[in-house]
PDB file of C-alpha atoms in Angstrom:
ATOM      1  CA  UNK T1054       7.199  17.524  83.792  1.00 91.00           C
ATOM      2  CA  UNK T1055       4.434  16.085  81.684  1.00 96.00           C
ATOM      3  CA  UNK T1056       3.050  12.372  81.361  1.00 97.00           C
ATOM      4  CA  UNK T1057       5.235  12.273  78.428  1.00 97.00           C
ATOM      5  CA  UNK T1058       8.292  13.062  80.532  1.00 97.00           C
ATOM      6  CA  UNK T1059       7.126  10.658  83.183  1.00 97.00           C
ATOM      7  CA  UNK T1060       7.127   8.058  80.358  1.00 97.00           C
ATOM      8  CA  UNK T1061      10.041   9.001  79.153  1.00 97.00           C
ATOM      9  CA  UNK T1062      12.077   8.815  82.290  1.00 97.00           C
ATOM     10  CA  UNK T1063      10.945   5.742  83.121  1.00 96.00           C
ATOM     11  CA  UNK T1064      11.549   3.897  79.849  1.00 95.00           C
ATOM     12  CA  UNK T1065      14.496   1.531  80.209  1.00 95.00           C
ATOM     13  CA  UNK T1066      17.757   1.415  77.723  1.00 95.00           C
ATOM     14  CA  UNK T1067      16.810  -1.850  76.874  1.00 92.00           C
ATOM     15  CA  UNK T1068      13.168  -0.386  75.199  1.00 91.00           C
ATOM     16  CA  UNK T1069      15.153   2.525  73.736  1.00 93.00           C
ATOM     17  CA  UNK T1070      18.114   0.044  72.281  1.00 91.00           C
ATOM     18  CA  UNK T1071      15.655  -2.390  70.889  1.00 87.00           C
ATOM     19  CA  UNK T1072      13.907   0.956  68.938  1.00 87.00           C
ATOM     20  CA  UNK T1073      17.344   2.238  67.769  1.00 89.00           C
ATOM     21  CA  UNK T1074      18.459  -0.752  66.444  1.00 86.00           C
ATOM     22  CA  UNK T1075      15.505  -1.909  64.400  1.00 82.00           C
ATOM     23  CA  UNK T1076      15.875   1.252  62.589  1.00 84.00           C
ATOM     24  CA  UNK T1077      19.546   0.972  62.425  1.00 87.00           C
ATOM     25  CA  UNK T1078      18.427  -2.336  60.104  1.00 84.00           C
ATOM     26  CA  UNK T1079      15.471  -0.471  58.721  1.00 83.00           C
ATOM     27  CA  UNK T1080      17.685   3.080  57.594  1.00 86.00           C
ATOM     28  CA  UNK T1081      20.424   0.462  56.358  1.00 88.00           C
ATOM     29  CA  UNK T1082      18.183  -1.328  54.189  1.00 86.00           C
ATOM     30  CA  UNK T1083      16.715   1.740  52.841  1.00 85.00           C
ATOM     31  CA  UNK T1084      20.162   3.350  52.020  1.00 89.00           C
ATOM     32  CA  UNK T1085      21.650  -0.049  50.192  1.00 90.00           C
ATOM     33  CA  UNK T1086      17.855   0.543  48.116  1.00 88.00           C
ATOM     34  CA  UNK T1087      18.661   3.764  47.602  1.00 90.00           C
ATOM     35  CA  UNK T1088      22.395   3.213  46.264  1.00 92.00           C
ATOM     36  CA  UNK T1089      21.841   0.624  43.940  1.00 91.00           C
ATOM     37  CA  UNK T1090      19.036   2.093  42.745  1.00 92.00           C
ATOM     38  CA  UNK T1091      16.675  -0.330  43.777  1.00 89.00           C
ATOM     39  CA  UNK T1092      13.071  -0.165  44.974  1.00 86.00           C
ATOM     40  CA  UNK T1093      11.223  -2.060  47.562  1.00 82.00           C
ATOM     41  CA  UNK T1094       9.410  -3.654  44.825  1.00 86.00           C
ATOM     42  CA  UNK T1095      12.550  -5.420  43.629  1.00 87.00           C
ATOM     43  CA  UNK T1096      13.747  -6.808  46.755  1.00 85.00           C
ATOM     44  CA  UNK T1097      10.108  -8.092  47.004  1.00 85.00           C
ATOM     45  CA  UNK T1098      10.388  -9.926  43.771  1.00 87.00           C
ATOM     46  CA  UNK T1099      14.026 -10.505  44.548  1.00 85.00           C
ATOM     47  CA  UNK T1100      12.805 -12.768  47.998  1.00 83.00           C
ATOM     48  CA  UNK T1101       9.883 -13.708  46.309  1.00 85.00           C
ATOM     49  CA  UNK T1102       7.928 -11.725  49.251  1.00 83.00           C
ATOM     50  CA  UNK T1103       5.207  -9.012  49.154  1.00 82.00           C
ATOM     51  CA  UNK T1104       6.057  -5.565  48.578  1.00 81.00           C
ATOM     52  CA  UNK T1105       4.011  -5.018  51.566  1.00 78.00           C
ATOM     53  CA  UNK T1106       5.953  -6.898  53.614  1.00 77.00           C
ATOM     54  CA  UNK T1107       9.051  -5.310  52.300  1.00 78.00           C
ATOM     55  CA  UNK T1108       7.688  -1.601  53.540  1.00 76.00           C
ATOM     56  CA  UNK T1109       6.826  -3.463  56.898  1.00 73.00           C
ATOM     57  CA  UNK T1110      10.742  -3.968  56.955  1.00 73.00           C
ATOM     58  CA  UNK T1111      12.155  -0.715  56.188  1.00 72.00           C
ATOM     59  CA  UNK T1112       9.916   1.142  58.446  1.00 71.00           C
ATOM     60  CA  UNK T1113      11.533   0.124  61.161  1.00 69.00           C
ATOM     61  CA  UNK T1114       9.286  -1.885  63.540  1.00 68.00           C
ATOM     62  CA  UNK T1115       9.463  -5.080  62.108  1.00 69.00           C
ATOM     63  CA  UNK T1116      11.826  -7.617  64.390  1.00 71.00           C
ATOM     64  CA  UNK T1117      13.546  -9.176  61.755  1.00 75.00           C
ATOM     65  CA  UNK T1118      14.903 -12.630  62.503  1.00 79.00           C
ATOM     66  CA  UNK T1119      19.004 -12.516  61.643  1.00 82.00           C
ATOM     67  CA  UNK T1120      18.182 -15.545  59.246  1.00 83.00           C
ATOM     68  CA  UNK T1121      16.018 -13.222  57.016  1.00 82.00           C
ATOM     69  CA  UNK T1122      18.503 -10.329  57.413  1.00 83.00           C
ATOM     70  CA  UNK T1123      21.324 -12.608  55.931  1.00 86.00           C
ATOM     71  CA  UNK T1124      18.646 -13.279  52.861  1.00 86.00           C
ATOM     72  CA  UNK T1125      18.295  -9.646  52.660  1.00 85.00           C
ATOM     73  CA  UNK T1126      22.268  -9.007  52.900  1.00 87.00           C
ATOM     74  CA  UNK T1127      22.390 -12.254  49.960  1.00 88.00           C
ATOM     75  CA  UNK T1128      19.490 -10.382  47.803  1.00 87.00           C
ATOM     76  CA  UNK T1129      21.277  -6.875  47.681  1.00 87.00           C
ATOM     77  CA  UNK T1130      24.912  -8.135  47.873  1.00 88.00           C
ATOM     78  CA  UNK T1131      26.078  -6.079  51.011  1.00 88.00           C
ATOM     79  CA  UNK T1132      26.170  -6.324  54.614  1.00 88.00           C
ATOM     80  CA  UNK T1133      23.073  -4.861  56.767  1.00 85.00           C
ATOM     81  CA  UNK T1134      24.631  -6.098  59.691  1.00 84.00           C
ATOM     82  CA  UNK T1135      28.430  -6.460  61.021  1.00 84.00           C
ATOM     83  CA  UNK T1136      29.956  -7.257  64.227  1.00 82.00           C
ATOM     84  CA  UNK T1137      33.061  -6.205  65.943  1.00 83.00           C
ATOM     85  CA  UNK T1138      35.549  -9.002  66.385  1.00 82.00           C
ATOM     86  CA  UNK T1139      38.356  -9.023  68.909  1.00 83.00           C
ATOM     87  CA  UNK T1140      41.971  -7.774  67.705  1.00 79.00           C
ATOM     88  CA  UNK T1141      43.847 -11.262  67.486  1.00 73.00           C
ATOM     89  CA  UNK T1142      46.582 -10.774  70.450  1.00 67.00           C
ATOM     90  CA  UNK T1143      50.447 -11.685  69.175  1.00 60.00           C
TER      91      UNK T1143
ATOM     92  CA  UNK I 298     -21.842  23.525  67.851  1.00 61.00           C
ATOM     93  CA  UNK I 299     -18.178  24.865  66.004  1.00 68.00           C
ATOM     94  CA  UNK I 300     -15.008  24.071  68.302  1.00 78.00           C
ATOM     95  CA  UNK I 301     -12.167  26.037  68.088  1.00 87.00           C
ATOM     96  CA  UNK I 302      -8.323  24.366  68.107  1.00 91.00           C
ATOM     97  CA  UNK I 303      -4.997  25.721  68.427  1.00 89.00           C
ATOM     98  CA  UNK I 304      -1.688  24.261  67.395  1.00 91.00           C
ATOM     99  CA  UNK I 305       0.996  24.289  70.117  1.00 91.00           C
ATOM    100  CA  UNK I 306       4.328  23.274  70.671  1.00 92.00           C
ATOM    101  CA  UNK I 307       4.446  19.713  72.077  1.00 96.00           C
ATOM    102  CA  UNK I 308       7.787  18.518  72.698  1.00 97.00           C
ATOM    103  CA  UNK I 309      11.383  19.812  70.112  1.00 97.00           C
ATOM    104  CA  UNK I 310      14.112  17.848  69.655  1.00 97.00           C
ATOM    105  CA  UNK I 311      17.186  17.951  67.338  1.00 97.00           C
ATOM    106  CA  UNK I 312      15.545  16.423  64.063  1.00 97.00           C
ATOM    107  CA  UNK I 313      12.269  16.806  64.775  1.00 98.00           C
ATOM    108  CA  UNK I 314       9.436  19.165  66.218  1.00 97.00           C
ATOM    109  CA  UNK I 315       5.829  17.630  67.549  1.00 97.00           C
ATOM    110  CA  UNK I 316       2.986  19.904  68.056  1.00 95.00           C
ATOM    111  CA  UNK I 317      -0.090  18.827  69.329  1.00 95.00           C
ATOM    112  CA  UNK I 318      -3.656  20.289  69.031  1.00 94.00           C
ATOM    113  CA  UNK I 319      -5.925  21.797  71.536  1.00 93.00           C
ATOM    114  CA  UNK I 320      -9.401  22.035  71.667  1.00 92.00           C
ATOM    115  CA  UNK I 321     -10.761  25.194  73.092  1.00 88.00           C
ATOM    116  CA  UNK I 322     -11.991  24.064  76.711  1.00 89.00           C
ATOM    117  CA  UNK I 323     -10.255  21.063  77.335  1.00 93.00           C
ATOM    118  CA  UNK I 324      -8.076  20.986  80.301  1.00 95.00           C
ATOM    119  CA  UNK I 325      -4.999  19.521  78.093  1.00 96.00           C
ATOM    120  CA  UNK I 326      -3.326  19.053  74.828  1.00 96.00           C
ATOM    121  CA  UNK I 327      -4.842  15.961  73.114  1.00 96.00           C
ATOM    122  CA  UNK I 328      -1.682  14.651  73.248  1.00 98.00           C
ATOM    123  CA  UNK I 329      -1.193  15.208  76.621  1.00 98.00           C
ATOM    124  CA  UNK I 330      -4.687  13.802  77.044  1.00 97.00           C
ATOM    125  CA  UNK I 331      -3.406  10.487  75.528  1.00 97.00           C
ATOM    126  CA  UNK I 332      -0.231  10.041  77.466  1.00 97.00           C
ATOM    127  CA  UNK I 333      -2.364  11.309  80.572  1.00 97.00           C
ATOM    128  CA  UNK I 334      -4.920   8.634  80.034  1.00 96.00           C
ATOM    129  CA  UNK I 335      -2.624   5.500  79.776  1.00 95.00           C
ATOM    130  CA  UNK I 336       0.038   6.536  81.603  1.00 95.00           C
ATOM    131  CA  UNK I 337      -0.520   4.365  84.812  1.00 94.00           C
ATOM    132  CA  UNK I 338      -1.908   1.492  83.353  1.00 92.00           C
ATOM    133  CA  UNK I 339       0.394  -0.858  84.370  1.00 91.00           C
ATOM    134  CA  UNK I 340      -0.563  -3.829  81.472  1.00 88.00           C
ATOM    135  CA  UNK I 341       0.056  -0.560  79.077  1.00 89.00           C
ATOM    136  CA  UNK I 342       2.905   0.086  80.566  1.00 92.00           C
ATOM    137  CA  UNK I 343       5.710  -1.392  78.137  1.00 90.00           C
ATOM    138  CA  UNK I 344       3.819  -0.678  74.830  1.00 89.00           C
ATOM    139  CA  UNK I 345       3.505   3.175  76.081  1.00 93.00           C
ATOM    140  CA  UNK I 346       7.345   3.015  76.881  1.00 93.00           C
ATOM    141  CA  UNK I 347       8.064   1.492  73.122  1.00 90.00           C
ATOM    142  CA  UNK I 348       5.529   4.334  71.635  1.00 92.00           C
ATOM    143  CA  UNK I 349       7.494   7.038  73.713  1.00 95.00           C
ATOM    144  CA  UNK I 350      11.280   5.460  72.634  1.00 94.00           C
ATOM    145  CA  UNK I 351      10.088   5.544  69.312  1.00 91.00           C
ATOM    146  CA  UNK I 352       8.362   9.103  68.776  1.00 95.00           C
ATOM    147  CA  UNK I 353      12.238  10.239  70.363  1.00 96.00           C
ATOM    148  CA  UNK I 354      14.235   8.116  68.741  1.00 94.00           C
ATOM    149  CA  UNK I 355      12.767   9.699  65.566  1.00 94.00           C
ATOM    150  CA  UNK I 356      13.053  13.216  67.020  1.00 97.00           C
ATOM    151  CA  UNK I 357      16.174  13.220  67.531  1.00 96.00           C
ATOM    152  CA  UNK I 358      18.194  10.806  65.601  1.00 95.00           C
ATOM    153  CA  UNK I 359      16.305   9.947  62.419  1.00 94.00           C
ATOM    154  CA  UNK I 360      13.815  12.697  61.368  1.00 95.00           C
ATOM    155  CA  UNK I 361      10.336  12.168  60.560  1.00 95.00           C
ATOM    156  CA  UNK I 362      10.704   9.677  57.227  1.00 91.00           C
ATOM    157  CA  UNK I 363       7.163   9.060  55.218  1.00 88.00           C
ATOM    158  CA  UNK I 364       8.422   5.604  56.023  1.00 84.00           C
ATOM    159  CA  UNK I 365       8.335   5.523  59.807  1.00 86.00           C
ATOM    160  CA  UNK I 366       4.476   6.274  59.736  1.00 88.00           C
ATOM    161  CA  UNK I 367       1.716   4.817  58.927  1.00 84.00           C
ATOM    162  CA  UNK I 368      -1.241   5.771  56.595  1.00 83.00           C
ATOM    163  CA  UNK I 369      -4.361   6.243  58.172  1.00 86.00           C
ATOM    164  CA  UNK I 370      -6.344   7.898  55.102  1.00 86.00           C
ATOM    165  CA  UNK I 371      -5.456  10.985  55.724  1.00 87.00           C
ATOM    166  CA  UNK I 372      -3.777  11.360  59.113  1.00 88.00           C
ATOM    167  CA  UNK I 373      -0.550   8.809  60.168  1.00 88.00           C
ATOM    168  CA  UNK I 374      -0.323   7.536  63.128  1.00 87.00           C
ATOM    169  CA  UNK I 375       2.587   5.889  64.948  1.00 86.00           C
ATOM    170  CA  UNK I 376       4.417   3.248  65.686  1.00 79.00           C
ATOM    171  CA  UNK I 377       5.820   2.810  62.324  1.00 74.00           C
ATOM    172  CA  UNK I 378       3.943  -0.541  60.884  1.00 67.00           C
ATOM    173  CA  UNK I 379       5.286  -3.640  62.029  1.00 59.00           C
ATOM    174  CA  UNK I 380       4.433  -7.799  61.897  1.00 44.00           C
ATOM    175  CA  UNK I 381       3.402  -8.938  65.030  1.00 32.00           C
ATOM    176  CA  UNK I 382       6.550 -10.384  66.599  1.00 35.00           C
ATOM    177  CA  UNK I 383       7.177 -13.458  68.880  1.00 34.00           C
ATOM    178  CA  UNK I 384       9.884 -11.580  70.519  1.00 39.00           C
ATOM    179  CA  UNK I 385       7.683  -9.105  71.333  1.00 41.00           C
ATOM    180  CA  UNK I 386       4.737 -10.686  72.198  1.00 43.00           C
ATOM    181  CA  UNK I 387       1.383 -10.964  70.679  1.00 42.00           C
ATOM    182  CA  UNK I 388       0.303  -7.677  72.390  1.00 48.00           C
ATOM    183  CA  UNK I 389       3.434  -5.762  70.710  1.00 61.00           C
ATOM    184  CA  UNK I 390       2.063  -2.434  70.858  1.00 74.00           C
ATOM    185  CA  UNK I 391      -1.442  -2.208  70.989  1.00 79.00           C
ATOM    186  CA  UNK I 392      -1.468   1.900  70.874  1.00 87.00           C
ATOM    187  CA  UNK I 393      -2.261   4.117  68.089  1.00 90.00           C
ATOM    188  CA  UNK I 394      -1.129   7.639  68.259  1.00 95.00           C
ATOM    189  CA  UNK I 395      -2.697   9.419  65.377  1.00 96.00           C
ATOM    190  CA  UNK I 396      -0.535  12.011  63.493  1.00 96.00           C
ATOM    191  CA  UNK I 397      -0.308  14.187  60.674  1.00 96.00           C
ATOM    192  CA  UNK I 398       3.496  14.435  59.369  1.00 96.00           C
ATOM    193  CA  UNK I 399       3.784  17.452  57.885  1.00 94.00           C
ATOM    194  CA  UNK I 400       7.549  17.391  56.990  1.00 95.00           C
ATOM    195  CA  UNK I 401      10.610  15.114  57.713  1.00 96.00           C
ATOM    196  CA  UNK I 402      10.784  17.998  60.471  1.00 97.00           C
ATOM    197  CA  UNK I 403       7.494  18.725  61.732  1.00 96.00           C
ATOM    198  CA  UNK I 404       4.499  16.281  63.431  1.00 97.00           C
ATOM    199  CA  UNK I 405       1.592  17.490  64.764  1.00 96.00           C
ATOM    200  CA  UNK I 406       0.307  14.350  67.678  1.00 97.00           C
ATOM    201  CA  UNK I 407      -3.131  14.244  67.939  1.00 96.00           C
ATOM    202  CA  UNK I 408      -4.481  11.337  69.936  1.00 96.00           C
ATOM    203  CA  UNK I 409      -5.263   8.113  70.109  1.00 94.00           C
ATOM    204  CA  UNK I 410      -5.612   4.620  72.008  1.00 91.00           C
ATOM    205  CA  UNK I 411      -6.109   0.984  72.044  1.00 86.00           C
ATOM    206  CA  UNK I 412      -6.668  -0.779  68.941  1.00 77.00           C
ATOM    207  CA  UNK I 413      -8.097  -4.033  69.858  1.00 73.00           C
ATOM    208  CA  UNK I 414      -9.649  -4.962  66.615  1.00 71.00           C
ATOM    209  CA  UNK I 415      -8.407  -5.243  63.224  1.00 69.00           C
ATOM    210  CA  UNK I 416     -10.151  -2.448  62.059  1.00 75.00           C
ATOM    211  CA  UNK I 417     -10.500   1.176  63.911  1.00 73.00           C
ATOM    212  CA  UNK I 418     -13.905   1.296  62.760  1.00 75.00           C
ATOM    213  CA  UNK I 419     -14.661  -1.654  65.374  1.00 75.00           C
ATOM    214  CA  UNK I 420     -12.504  -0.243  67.895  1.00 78.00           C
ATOM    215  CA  UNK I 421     -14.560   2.453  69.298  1.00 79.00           C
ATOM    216  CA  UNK I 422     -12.186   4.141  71.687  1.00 81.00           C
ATOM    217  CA  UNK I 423     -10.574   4.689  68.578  1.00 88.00           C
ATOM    218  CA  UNK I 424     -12.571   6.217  66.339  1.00 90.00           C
ATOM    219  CA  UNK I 425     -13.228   9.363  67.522  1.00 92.00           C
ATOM    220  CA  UNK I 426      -9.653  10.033  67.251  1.00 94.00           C
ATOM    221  CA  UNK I 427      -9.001   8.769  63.841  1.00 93.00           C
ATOM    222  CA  UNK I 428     -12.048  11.190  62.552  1.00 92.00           C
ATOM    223  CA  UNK I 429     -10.114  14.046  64.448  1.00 93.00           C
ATOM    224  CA  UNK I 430      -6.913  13.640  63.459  1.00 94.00           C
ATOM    225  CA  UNK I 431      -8.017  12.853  59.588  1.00 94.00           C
ATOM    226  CA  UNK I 432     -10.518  16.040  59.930  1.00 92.00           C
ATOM    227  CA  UNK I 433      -7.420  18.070  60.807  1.00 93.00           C
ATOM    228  CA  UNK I 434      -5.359  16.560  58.314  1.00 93.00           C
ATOM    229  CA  UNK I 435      -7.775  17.252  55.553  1.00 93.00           C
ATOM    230  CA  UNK I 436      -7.945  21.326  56.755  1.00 90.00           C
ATOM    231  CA  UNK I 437      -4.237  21.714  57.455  1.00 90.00           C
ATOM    232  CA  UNK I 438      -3.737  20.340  53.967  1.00 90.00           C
ATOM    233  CA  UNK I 439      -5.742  23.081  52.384  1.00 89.00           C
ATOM    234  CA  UNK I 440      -4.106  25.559  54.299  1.00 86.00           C
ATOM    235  CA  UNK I 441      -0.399  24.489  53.237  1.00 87.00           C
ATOM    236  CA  UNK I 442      -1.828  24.788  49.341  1.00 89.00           C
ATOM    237  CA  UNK I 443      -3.250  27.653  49.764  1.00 88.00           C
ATOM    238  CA  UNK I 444      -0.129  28.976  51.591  1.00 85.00           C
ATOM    239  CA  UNK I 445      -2.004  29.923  54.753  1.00 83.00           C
ATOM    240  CA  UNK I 446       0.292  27.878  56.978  1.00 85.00           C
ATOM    241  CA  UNK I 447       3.590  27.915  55.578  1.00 88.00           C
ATOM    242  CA  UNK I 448       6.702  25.360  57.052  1.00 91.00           C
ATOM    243  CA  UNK I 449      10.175  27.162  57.606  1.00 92.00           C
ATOM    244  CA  UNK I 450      12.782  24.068  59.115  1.00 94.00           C
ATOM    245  CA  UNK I 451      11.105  23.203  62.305  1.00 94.00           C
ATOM    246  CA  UNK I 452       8.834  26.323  62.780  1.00 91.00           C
ATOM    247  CA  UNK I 453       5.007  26.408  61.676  1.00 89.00           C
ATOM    248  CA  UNK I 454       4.574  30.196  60.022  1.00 83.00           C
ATOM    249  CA  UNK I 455       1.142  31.430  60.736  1.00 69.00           C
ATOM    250  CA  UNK I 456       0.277  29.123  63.314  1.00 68.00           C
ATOM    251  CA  UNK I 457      -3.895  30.213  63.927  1.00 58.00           C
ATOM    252  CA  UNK I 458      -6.867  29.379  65.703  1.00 64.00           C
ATOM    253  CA  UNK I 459      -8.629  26.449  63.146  1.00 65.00           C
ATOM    254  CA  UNK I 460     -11.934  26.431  63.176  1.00 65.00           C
ATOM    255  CA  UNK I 461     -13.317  22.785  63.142  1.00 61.00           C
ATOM    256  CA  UNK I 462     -15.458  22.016  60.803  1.00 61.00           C
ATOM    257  CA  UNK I 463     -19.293  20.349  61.583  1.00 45.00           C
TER     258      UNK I 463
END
């Protein structure tokens, strides 16, 4: 076992779930792009933001607060993110 | 005085395989060198375990995407580029772990360390591993156009002994 195995095994879910789900947002963004044939640049001009700041968001690392995410959701007209709601009981 | 580096097999997983380079007569890979180096520093501690969650989260989940990396003239270098978050704190992961991405498939780790200026050029533990890894980018570039070093999948065809160049 290396120090990257050390690392590794020491790393807690949280870390790992934080990392997964930021590109979870990041790859969803990217794909909604991709299908509407959109390009960074036009959700840039779309939320009057930099297209700099747009590539910050689809990379992945970028901790995007839920209020921007809905702006993003608003600007391409589909949902990034979606949440499991309980089965209504009879 | 010319030094010598091989390309070896760092760590595989399902999307993606990292190599790593070593220098003729150092004791370790230079990526093993990194993780080695920072891998009890206790202040370090949480931006190492981010760097690590993220180089397999990518391996073996996402594949290597241009997007994930960061340009460093030449070389990449990881974590994928990010805003300094509150959430994360104003230290969010101080580490650069220079790169070359030669494929959605393939990543060669070189090394790396703290950044703790804006630029690499003022952060001298840096720089000597930005040079490296961009020096090696520049002469595995040439080699894929000249079809010395050929990618097949996950595999590195005609993996040699590069000589570094003064």
């Amino acid at each position: 076992m290396d120090a990257f195995d050390r690392i590794a095994a020491r790393t807690p879910d949280q870390t790992r779930r934080l990392v997964s789900k930021m590109l979870d947002v990041a790859d969803r963004i990217q794909a909604i792009l991709q299908q509407k044939g959109m390009t960074q640049k036009d959700l840039a001009v779309a939320l009057h933001k930099s297209e700099s700041e747009i590539s910050k968001w689809v990379s992945g690392a970028h901790n995007l607060e839920l209020k921007t995410i809905i702006r993003i959701e608003e600007a391409l007209g589909e949902d990034i993110l979606t949440v499991t709601k309980p089965q209504a009981t009879a | 005085m010319k030094n010598f580096v091989t390309i070896q097999p760092f760590k595989t997983f399902q999307r993606v395989a990292y190599y790593t380079f070593w220098v003729e007569g150092h004791e370790r890979s230079e990526t093993d060198a990194f993780f080695t180096r920072f891998e009890n520093e206790l202040a370090l501690a949480n931006d190492l375990n981010l760097l690590v969650a993220w180089i397999q989260e990518i391996g073996q989940n996402r594949g290597a995407k241009n997007r994930y990396f960061r340009f460093e003239n030449d070389a990449t270098a990881l974590p994928p580029p990010a805003r300094i978050m509150a959430e994360l704190g104003s230290s969010y992961c101080q580490f650069r772990l220079y790169c070359i991405r030669l494929s959605d498939e393939v990543v060669i780790l070189a090394n790396g360390g703290q950044k703790t200026s804006q630029t690499v050029q003022n952060s001298p533990q840096l720089m000597a591993h930005f040079r490296f890894a961009n020096k090696m980018a520049q002469q595995l570039t040439e080699m894929i156009q000249s079809g010395e070093l050929v990618l097949d999948g996950k595999q590195i065809v005609g993996l040699e002994t590069i000589e570094l160049l003064d």
